[in-house]
Amino acid sequence: MDLSARLRFASPIAKRPGSGIDVDTTHQRVETRSAPATHYRFLAPLMIISWWLAWKFRDPFISDWDGFDYTVGIVRGLPSALGLGRALFIGYNHLIWRFLHSLQLIHHEDAYLILRYGSILLSGPAVAGIYALTHELTRSRLAGLFAGMLLALSPYYVIYSGRSMSEIP
């Protein structure tokens, strides 16, 4: 390798001979990140759409075994037999139940409303999480927007976010 070739590789960004590929030899790339506060223009509509669809297509009653089992679990304060992650789901909902019941804002026959409205409430932040994850992976707001829209408009997500399920939030 002659001296001129060595000097080319000494520059911070050089081309490998014959490859046409730019190489960063200093390993000091500067990546620009957009401020998270500027993402509200994308996140707010996604969250509002998700909340509206979850509210519009919510179940008027307990419609599956999970909803019944979870409702009994939060009233009694017992963990569910349906899986490992459900203990946390029932645990924090039991605390919400005890608080609202002590204030006499909710009664036993309406305990399922805690689960339903909690799932609806968490459907928006879940869509925002998918947007943030996709934006972090791709550095593209458009990709994040499409990923959030795919989730928010997914029929399965819309149906399940209005039910008392631990899988959606």
mmCIF file of C-alpha atoms in Angstrom:
data_model
loop_
_atom_site.group_PDB
_atom_site.id
_atom_site.type_symbol
_atom_site.label_atom_id
_atom_site.label_comp_id
_atom_site.label_asym_id
_atom_site.label_seq_id
_atom_site.Cartn_x
_atom_site.Cartn_y
_atom_site.Cartn_z
ATOM 1 C CA MET A 1 0.000 0.000 0.000
ATOM 2 C CA ASP A 2 1.540 3.309 -1.035
ATOM 3 C CA LEU A 3 1.584 6.564 0.942
ATOM 4 C CA SER A 4 -1.361 8.148 -0.881
ATOM 5 C CA ALA A 5 -3.565 5.164 -0.039
ATOM 6 C CA ARG A 6 -2.555 5.385 3.614
ATOM 7 C CA LEU A 7 -3.434 9.080 3.740
ATOM 8 C CA ARG A 8 -6.855 8.391 2.271
ATOM 9 C CA PHE A 9 -7.577 5.930 5.083
ATOM 10 C CA ALA A 10 -6.323 8.458 7.635
ATOM 11 C CA SER A 11 -9.187 10.825 6.840
ATOM 12 C CA PRO A 12 -12.283 10.453 9.059
ATOM 13 C CA ILE A 13 -14.452 9.253 6.210
ATOM 14 C CA ALA A 14 -12.672 7.408 3.462
ATOM 15 C CA LYS A 15 -13.545 5.123 0.615
ATOM 16 C CA ARG A 16 -12.188 1.638 0.445
ATOM 17 C CA PRO A 17 -10.365 1.181 -2.816
ATOM 18 C CA GLY A 18 -12.600 -0.376 -5.412
ATOM 19 C CA SER A 19 -15.670 -0.756 -3.180
ATOM 20 C CA GLY A 20 -17.277 2.669 -3.343
ATOM 21 C CA ILE A 21 -18.429 2.286 0.290
ATOM 22 C CA ASP A 22 -17.956 5.150 2.732
ATOM 23 C CA VAL A 23 -16.287 3.999 5.915
ATOM 24 C CA ASP A 24 -16.278 5.949 9.175
ATOM 25 C CA THR A 25 -12.795 5.246 10.460
ATOM 26 C CA THR A 26 -13.148 7.327 13.630
ATOM 27 C CA HIS A 27 -16.293 5.531 14.847
ATOM 28 C CA GLN A 28 -17.697 8.872 15.975
ATOM 29 C CA ARG A 29 -20.950 9.220 14.105
ATOM 30 C CA VAL A 30 -23.243 11.955 15.183
ATOM 31 C CA GLU A 31 -26.853 10.858 15.259
ATOM 32 C CA THR A 32 -29.534 13.459 15.507
ATOM 33 C CA ARG A 33 -32.542 12.597 17.590
ATOM 34 C CA SER A 34 -35.829 14.385 17.403
ATOM 35 C CA ALA A 35 -37.226 15.678 20.651
ATOM 36 C CA PRO A 36 -39.987 13.458 22.081
ATOM 37 C CA ALA A 37 -42.124 16.538 22.706
ATOM 38 C CA THR A 38 -42.518 17.021 18.963
ATOM 39 C CA HIS A 39 -44.157 13.616 18.538
ATOM 40 C CA TYR A 40 -47.474 14.704 20.059
ATOM 41 C CA ARG A 41 -48.726 15.625 16.584
ATOM 42 C CA PHE A 42 -48.525 11.944 15.696
ATOM 43 C CA LEU A 43 -49.322 10.399 19.069
ATOM 44 C CA ALA A 44 -52.414 12.400 19.992
ATOM 45 C CA PRO A 45 -54.490 11.382 16.933
ATOM 46 C CA LEU A 46 -53.393 7.747 17.263
ATOM 47 C CA MET A 47 -54.357 7.616 20.920
ATOM 48 C CA ILE A 48 -57.685 9.380 20.319
ATOM 49 C CA ILE A 49 -58.556 6.983 17.504
ATOM 50 C CA SER A 50 -57.660 4.008 19.682
ATOM 51 C CA TRP A 51 -59.714 5.282 22.628
ATOM 52 C CA TRP A 52 -62.697 6.112 20.425
ATOM 53 C CA LEU A 53 -62.730 2.708 18.722
ATOM 54 C CA ALA A 54 -62.289 0.871 22.030
ATOM 55 C CA TRP A 55 -65.165 2.866 23.548
ATOM 56 C CA LYS A 56 -67.436 2.407 20.536
ATOM 57 C CA PHE A 57 -66.936 -1.370 20.321
ATOM 58 C CA ARG A 58 -66.700 -2.192 24.049
ATOM 59 C CA ASP A 59 -68.643 -5.136 25.452
ATOM 60 C CA PRO A 60 -71.827 -4.181 27.307
ATOM 61 C CA PHE A 61 -71.315 -7.113 29.706
ATOM 62 C CA ILE A 62 -68.773 -9.775 30.675
ATOM 63 C CA SER A 63 -68.535 -11.867 27.532
ATOM 64 C CA ASP A 64 -65.769 -14.392 28.196
ATOM 65 C CA TRP A 65 -64.208 -16.507 30.903
ATOM 66 C CA ASP A 66 -61.272 -14.132 31.416
ATOM 67 C CA GLY A 67 -63.575 -11.254 32.283
ATOM 68 C CA PHE A 68 -65.497 -13.344 34.798
ATOM 69 C CA ASP A 69 -62.388 -14.850 36.393
ATOM 70 C CA TYR A 70 -60.624 -11.497 36.617
ATOM 71 C CA THR A 71 -63.681 -9.793 38.116
ATOM 72 C CA VAL A 72 -63.948 -12.449 40.835
ATOM 73 C CA GLY A 73 -60.207 -12.164 41.387
ATOM 74 C CA ILE A 74 -60.195 -8.399 41.896
ATOM 75 C CA VAL A 75 -63.162 -8.480 44.275
ATOM 76 C CA ARG A 76 -61.737 -11.320 46.371
ATOM 77 C CA GLY A 77 -58.103 -10.293 46.015
ATOM 78 C CA LEU A 78 -57.071 -13.753 44.847
ATOM 79 C CA PRO A 79 -54.671 -14.459 41.991
ATOM 80 C CA SER A 80 -55.992 -15.962 38.788
ATOM 81 C CA ALA A 81 -55.336 -19.543 37.768
ATOM 82 C CA LEU A 82 -55.084 -18.502 34.119
ATOM 83 C CA GLY A 83 -51.390 -17.665 33.988
ATOM 84 C CA LEU A 84 -48.328 -16.116 35.554
ATOM 85 C CA GLY A 85 -48.591 -12.489 34.389
ATOM 86 C CA ARG A 86 -52.190 -12.190 35.479
ATOM 87 C CA ALA A 87 -51.292 -11.891 39.170
ATOM 88 C CA LEU A 88 -49.938 -8.371 38.616
ATOM 89 C CA PHE A 89 -52.941 -7.476 36.452
ATOM 90 C CA ILE A 90 -55.337 -8.584 39.188
ATOM 91 C CA GLY A 91 -53.135 -7.105 41.925
ATOM 92 C CA TYR A 92 -53.242 -3.484 40.817
ATOM 93 C CA ASN A 93 -56.891 -3.765 39.798
ATOM 94 C CA HIS A 94 -57.691 -5.123 43.278
ATOM 95 C CA LEU A 95 -56.116 -2.020 44.791
ATOM 96 C CA ILE A 96 -58.209 0.177 42.491
ATOM 97 C CA TRP A 97 -61.290 -1.860 43.473
ATOM 98 C CA ARG A 98 -60.623 -1.476 47.200
ATOM 99 C CA PHE A 99 -60.066 2.263 46.846
ATOM 100 C CA LEU A 100 -63.230 2.889 44.807
ATOM 101 C CA HIS A 101 -65.292 0.537 46.972
ATOM 102 C CA SER A 102 -64.138 2.277 50.158
ATOM 103 C CA LEU A 103 -65.367 5.564 48.677
ATOM 104 C CA GLN A 104 -68.622 3.791 47.759
ATOM 105 C CA LEU A 105 -68.213 4.755 44.123
ATOM 106 C CA ILE A 106 -68.525 1.194 42.836
ATOM 107 C CA HIS A 107 -70.355 -1.892 44.087
ATOM 108 C CA HIS A 108 -69.790 -5.629 43.683
ATOM 109 C CA GLU A 109 -72.106 -6.003 40.710
ATOM 110 C CA ASP A 110 -70.182 -3.300 38.794
ATOM 111 C CA ALA A 111 -66.655 -4.530 39.559
ATOM 112 C CA TYR A 112 -66.132 -5.615 35.955
ATOM 113 C CA LEU A 113 -66.253 -1.943 34.952
ATOM 114 C CA ILE A 114 -62.820 -1.418 36.527
ATOM 115 C CA LEU A 115 -61.345 -3.971 34.156
ATOM 116 C CA ARG A 116 -63.240 -2.762 31.112
ATOM 117 C CA TYR A 117 -62.517 0.938 31.564
ATOM 118 C CA GLY A 118 -58.944 0.202 32.576
ATOM 119 C CA SER A 119 -58.393 -1.726 29.343
ATOM 120 C CA ILE A 120 -59.958 1.071 27.323
ATOM 121 C CA LEU A 121 -57.812 3.641 29.125
ATOM 122 C CA LEU A 122 -54.613 1.687 28.440
ATOM 123 C CA SER A 123 -55.373 1.103 24.760
ATOM 124 C CA GLY A 124 -54.129 4.597 23.837
ATOM 125 C CA PRO A 125 -50.756 4.401 25.609
ATOM 126 C CA ALA A 126 -50.190 0.936 24.107
ATOM 127 C CA VAL A 127 -50.525 2.428 20.613
ATOM 128 C CA ALA A 128 -48.144 5.225 21.648
ATOM 129 C CA GLY A 129 -45.694 2.565 22.832
ATOM 130 C CA ILE A 130 -45.759 0.840 19.446
ATOM 131 C CA TYR A 131 -45.180 4.203 17.758
ATOM 132 C CA ALA A 132 -42.229 4.924 20.061
ATOM 133 C CA LEU A 133 -40.719 1.460 19.576
ATOM 134 C CA THR A 134 -40.998 1.628 15.794
ATOM 135 C CA HIS A 135 -39.595 5.151 15.734
ATOM 136 C CA GLU A 136 -36.690 4.050 17.911
ATOM 137 C CA LEU A 137 -35.908 1.107 15.641
ATOM 138 C CA THR A 138 -36.292 2.854 12.292
ATOM 139 C CA ARG A 139 -35.713 6.553 13.107
ATOM 140 C CA SER A 140 -38.713 7.277 10.914
ATOM 141 C CA ARG A 141 -41.820 9.071 12.096
ATOM 142 C CA LEU A 142 -43.704 7.744 9.106
ATOM 143 C CA ALA A 143 -42.881 4.140 10.019
ATOM 144 C CA GLY A 144 -43.933 4.843 13.607
ATOM 145 C CA LEU A 145 -47.169 6.399 12.408
ATOM 146 C CA PHE A 146 -47.981 3.422 10.184
ATOM 147 C CA ALA A 147 -47.142 0.928 12.938
ATOM 148 C CA GLY A 148 -49.364 2.809 15.393
ATOM 149 C CA MET A 149 -52.163 2.980 12.826
ATOM 150 C CA LEU A 150 -51.875 -0.731 12.087
ATOM 151 C CA LEU A 151 -52.339 -1.505 15.755
ATOM 152 C CA ALA A 152 -55.025 1.094 16.456
ATOM 153 C CA LEU A 153 -57.108 0.009 13.452
ATOM 154 C CA SER A 154 -56.568 -3.725 13.866
ATOM 155 C CA PRO A 155 -59.946 -5.432 14.402
ATOM 156 C CA TYR A 156 -58.500 -7.781 17.017
ATOM 157 C CA TYR A 157 -57.020 -4.892 18.969
ATOM 158 C CA VAL A 158 -60.235 -2.872 18.762
ATOM 159 C CA ILE A 159 -62.372 -5.780 19.988
ATOM 160 C CA TYR A 160 -60.050 -6.862 22.777
ATOM 161 C CA SER A 161 -59.263 -3.369 24.049
ATOM 162 C CA GLY A 162 -62.915 -2.994 25.056
ATOM 163 C CA ARG A 163 -62.882 -6.238 27.076
ATOM 164 C CA SER A 164 -61.508 -7.146 30.466
ATOM 165 C CA MET A 165 -58.411 -8.846 29.202
ATOM 166 C CA SER A 166 -54.835 -8.669 30.430
ATOM 167 C CA GLU A 167 -53.350 -9.210 26.972
ATOM 168 C CA ILE A 168 -54.232 -5.819 25.470
ATOM 169 C CA PRO A 169 -52.896 -3.275 27.973
#
